[in-house]
Amino acid sequence: MSLILSRALYDDLRTHGEEIYPNECCGILLGRSDSGGIHVTSLLRAGNTRTDSAHNRYHIAPEELIAAQRQARNSGLDIVGFYHSHPDHPAQWSKTDFAEAHWFGCTYVITAVAKGKAELTNSFLLSGTTEEDKRFEAQPIVVE
Ligand SMILES: [Zn+2]
């Protein structure tokens, strides 16, 4: 199961991380899933509502999530994933990322931003069906 997106969208989510550095950026991925993979067709930048520790925590406000769901539905799309940045940390999910991930079948994209420059971007598919058996699976990113 690959994550498939255009060069423009890929650049956009990476640039977002550079713009928000040294804080974490976050956003929502809209698109469609099929047997060929998860196709991202647009992304929505979200405000980082964590004020206590915005450099290493991200949170998407419920009202932003609801607005995103509405926008997706109106366009015949789904929320297919989320992205955020790791300022001066590797593009690997943290314990907090895992604990706060609840959207099974969705992708979680993480971009490492070192000294303000986007480096590696990784994608992880949240697999499983319950909080007990959930797991992140590394997922190839196809930029086309
Ligand atoms: Zn994270």
mmCIF file of C-alpha atoms and ligand atoms in Angstrom:
data_model
loop_
_atom_site.group_PDB
_atom_site.id
_atom_site.type_symbol
_atom_site.label_atom_id
_atom_site.label_comp_id
_atom_site.label_asym_id
_atom_site.label_seq_id
_atom_site.Cartn_x
_atom_site.Cartn_y
_atom_site.Cartn_z
ATOM 1 C CA MET A 1 0.000 0.000 0.000
ATOM 2 C CA SER A 2 1.783 3.111 -1.265
ATOM 3 C CA LEU A 3 1.112 6.751 -0.605
ATOM 4 C CA ILE A 4 0.737 8.482 -3.975
ATOM 5 C CA LEU A 5 0.792 12.237 -4.410
ATOM 6 C CA SER A 6 1.827 14.927 -6.851
ATOM 7 C CA ARG A 7 5.148 16.746 -6.672
ATOM 8 C CA ALA A 8 3.267 19.975 -5.823
ATOM 9 C CA LEU A 9 1.491 18.441 -2.814
ATOM 10 C CA TYR A 10 4.647 16.708 -1.632
ATOM 11 C CA ASP A 11 6.582 19.983 -1.821
ATOM 12 C CA ASP A 12 3.732 21.834 -0.127
ATOM 13 C CA LEU A 13 3.650 19.657 2.984
ATOM 14 C CA ARG A 14 7.448 19.810 3.251
ATOM 15 C CA THR A 15 7.502 23.595 2.783
ATOM 16 C CA HIS A 16 4.863 23.927 5.491
ATOM 17 C CA GLY A 17 7.312 22.353 7.936
ATOM 18 C CA GLU A 18 10.025 24.803 6.920
ATOM 19 C CA GLU A 19 7.700 27.794 7.310
ATOM 20 C CA ILE A 20 6.546 26.813 10.803
ATOM 21 C CA TYR A 21 10.023 25.786 12.042
ATOM 22 C CA PRO A 22 11.074 25.622 14.886
ATOM 23 C CA ASN A 23 7.487 24.609 15.701
ATOM 24 C CA GLU A 24 5.714 21.551 14.333
ATOM 25 C CA CYS A 25 3.393 22.021 11.399
ATOM 26 C CA CYS A 26 0.426 19.746 10.880
ATOM 27 C CA GLY A 27 -2.273 19.167 8.339
ATOM 28 C CA ILE A 28 -4.838 16.827 6.878
ATOM 29 C CA LEU A 29 -4.620 14.802 3.664
ATOM 30 C CA LEU A 30 -7.720 14.372 1.514
ATOM 31 C CA GLY A 31 -8.082 11.839 -1.270
ATOM 32 C CA ARG A 32 -9.128 8.305 -2.069
ATOM 33 C CA SER A 33 -7.915 4.834 -1.194
ATOM 34 C CA ASP A 34 -8.051 1.889 -3.550
ATOM 35 C CA SER A 35 -6.160 -1.337 -4.116
ATOM 36 C CA GLY A 36 -3.347 0.636 -5.755
ATOM 37 C CA GLY A 37 -2.709 2.740 -2.687
ATOM 38 C CA ILE A 38 -3.702 5.944 -0.970
ATOM 39 C CA HIS A 39 -4.066 8.774 -3.483
ATOM 40 C CA VAL A 40 -3.786 12.261 -1.991
ATOM 41 C CA THR A 41 -5.585 14.907 -4.031
ATOM 42 C CA SER A 42 -5.401 17.888 -1.671
ATOM 43 C CA LEU A 43 -4.083 18.895 1.684
ATOM 44 C CA LEU A 44 -5.397 21.210 4.343
ATOM 45 C CA ARG A 45 -2.980 23.084 6.537
ATOM 46 C CA ALA A 46 -4.075 23.047 10.170
ATOM 47 C CA GLY A 47 -3.134 25.483 12.883
ATOM 48 C CA ASN A 48 -0.996 23.990 15.620
ATOM 49 C CA THR A 49 -3.268 24.519 18.613
ATOM 50 C CA ARG A 50 -0.803 23.198 21.172
ATOM 51 C CA THR A 51 0.582 26.222 22.944
ATOM 52 C CA ASP A 52 2.347 24.362 25.751
ATOM 53 C CA SER A 53 4.955 22.647 23.615
ATOM 54 C CA ALA A 54 4.386 23.543 19.967
ATOM 55 C CA HIS A 55 7.920 22.542 18.972
ATOM 56 C CA ASN A 56 7.419 18.862 19.712
ATOM 57 C CA ARG A 57 3.685 18.312 19.914
ATOM 58 C CA TYR A 58 0.981 18.765 17.369
ATOM 59 C CA HIS A 59 -2.744 18.716 17.629
ATOM 60 C CA ILE A 60 -5.505 19.319 15.121
ATOM 61 C CA ALA A 61 -8.527 21.048 16.648
ATOM 62 C CA PRO A 62 -11.804 19.066 16.491
ATOM 63 C CA GLU A 63 -13.503 21.881 14.594
ATOM 64 C CA GLU A 64 -10.758 21.795 11.941
ATOM 65 C CA LEU A 65 -11.216 18.051 11.629
ATOM 66 C CA ILE A 66 -14.977 18.419 11.244
ATOM 67 C CA ALA A 67 -14.555 21.154 8.620
ATOM 68 C CA ALA A 68 -12.088 18.912 6.775
ATOM 69 C CA GLN A 69 -14.538 16.009 6.836
ATOM 70 C CA ARG A 70 -17.267 18.233 5.437
ATOM 71 C CA GLN A 71 -14.991 19.558 2.699
ATOM 72 C CA ALA A 72 -13.928 16.028 1.802
ATOM 73 C CA ARG A 73 -17.472 14.743 1.648
ATOM 74 C CA ASN A 74 -18.576 17.657 -0.545
ATOM 75 C CA SER A 75 -15.843 16.747 -3.026
ATOM 76 C CA GLY A 76 -16.488 13.005 -2.908
ATOM 77 C CA LEU A 77 -13.242 12.436 -1.031
ATOM 78 C CA ASP A 78 -12.162 11.075 2.337
ATOM 79 C CA ILE A 79 -9.670 12.070 4.971
ATOM 80 C CA VAL A 80 -6.878 9.644 4.071
ATOM 81 C CA GLY A 81 -4.180 10.815 6.441
ATOM 82 C CA PHE A 82 -2.342 13.449 8.396
ATOM 83 C CA TYR A 83 1.065 15.044 8.196
ATOM 84 C CA HIS A 84 3.312 16.853 10.624
ATOM 85 C CA SER A 85 6.930 17.874 10.973
ATOM 86 C CA HIS A 86 9.670 16.953 13.419
ATOM 87 C CA PRO A 87 11.879 20.010 13.964
ATOM 88 C CA ASP A 88 15.455 18.817 14.536
ATOM 89 C CA HIS A 89 14.296 15.225 15.060
ATOM 90 C CA PRO A 90 14.252 12.196 12.756
ATOM 91 C CA ALA A 91 11.297 11.402 10.500
ATOM 92 C CA GLN A 92 10.192 8.572 12.781
ATOM 93 C CA TRP A 93 6.994 8.376 14.792
ATOM 94 C CA SER A 94 7.225 9.101 18.495
ATOM 95 C CA LYS A 95 5.448 7.351 21.366
ATOM 96 C CA THR A 96 3.063 10.315 21.492
ATOM 97 C CA ASP A 97 2.391 10.104 17.759
ATOM 98 C CA PHE A 98 1.496 6.448 18.174
ATOM 99 C CA ALA A 99 -0.666 6.999 21.258
ATOM 100 C CA GLU A 100 -2.598 9.789 19.519
ATOM 101 C CA ALA A 101 -3.119 7.929 16.231
ATOM 102 C CA HIS A 102 -6.634 6.523 15.961
ATOM 103 C CA TRP A 103 -7.508 6.661 12.272
ATOM 104 C CA PHE A 104 -7.085 3.073 11.076
ATOM 105 C CA GLY A 105 -6.223 2.748 7.424
ATOM 106 C CA CYS A 106 -4.984 6.328 7.335
ATOM 107 C CA THR A 107 -1.466 7.438 6.628
ATOM 108 C CA TYR A 108 0.719 9.499 8.959
ATOM 109 C CA VAL A 109 3.392 11.470 7.154
ATOM 110 C CA ILE A 110 6.354 12.866 9.074
ATOM 111 C CA THR A 111 8.983 15.253 7.690
ATOM 112 C CA ALA A 112 12.222 15.893 9.519
ATOM 113 C CA VAL A 113 13.108 19.597 9.412
ATOM 114 C CA ALA A 114 16.723 20.215 10.390
ATOM 115 C CA LYS A 115 17.725 23.821 11.053
ATOM 116 C CA GLY A 116 14.744 25.022 9.045
ATOM 117 C CA LYS A 117 15.363 22.773 6.038
ATOM 118 C CA ALA A 118 13.070 19.851 5.169
ATOM 119 C CA GLU A 119 15.028 16.603 4.971
ATOM 120 C CA LEU A 120 13.610 13.076 4.995
ATOM 121 C CA THR A 121 9.858 12.522 4.657
ATOM 122 C CA ASN A 122 8.456 9.170 5.788
ATOM 123 C CA SER A 123 4.977 7.745 5.715
ATOM 124 C CA PHE A 124 3.411 5.253 8.122
ATOM 125 C CA LEU A 125 0.141 3.428 7.628
ATOM 126 C CA LEU A 126 -1.898 2.913 10.802
ATOM 127 C CA SER A 127 -2.796 -0.769 10.592
ATOM 128 C CA GLY A 128 -4.947 -2.923 12.798
ATOM 129 C CA THR A 129 -8.513 -2.554 13.976
ATOM 130 C CA THR A 130 -8.348 -1.733 17.686
ATOM 131 C CA GLU A 131 -6.174 0.225 20.107
ATOM 132 C CA GLU A 132 -4.759 -3.143 21.252
ATOM 133 C CA ASP A 133 -3.526 -4.426 17.905
ATOM 134 C CA LYS A 134 -2.782 -1.143 16.149
ATOM 135 C CA ARG A 135 0.638 -0.599 14.624
ATOM 136 C CA PHE A 136 2.442 1.735 12.252
ATOM 137 C CA GLU A 137 3.741 0.181 9.035
ATOM 138 C CA ALA A 138 6.358 2.010 6.991
ATOM 139 C CA GLN A 139 4.841 2.878 3.641
ATOM 140 C CA PRO A 140 6.489 3.790 0.332
ATOM 141 C CA ILE A 141 5.845 7.311 -0.954
ATOM 142 C CA VAL A 142 5.325 7.659 -4.698
ATOM 143 C CA VAL A 143 5.689 11.211 -5.997
ATOM 144 C CA GLU A 144 4.331 11.619 -9.500
HETATM 145 ZN ZN ZN B 1 5.541 13.468 15.708
#
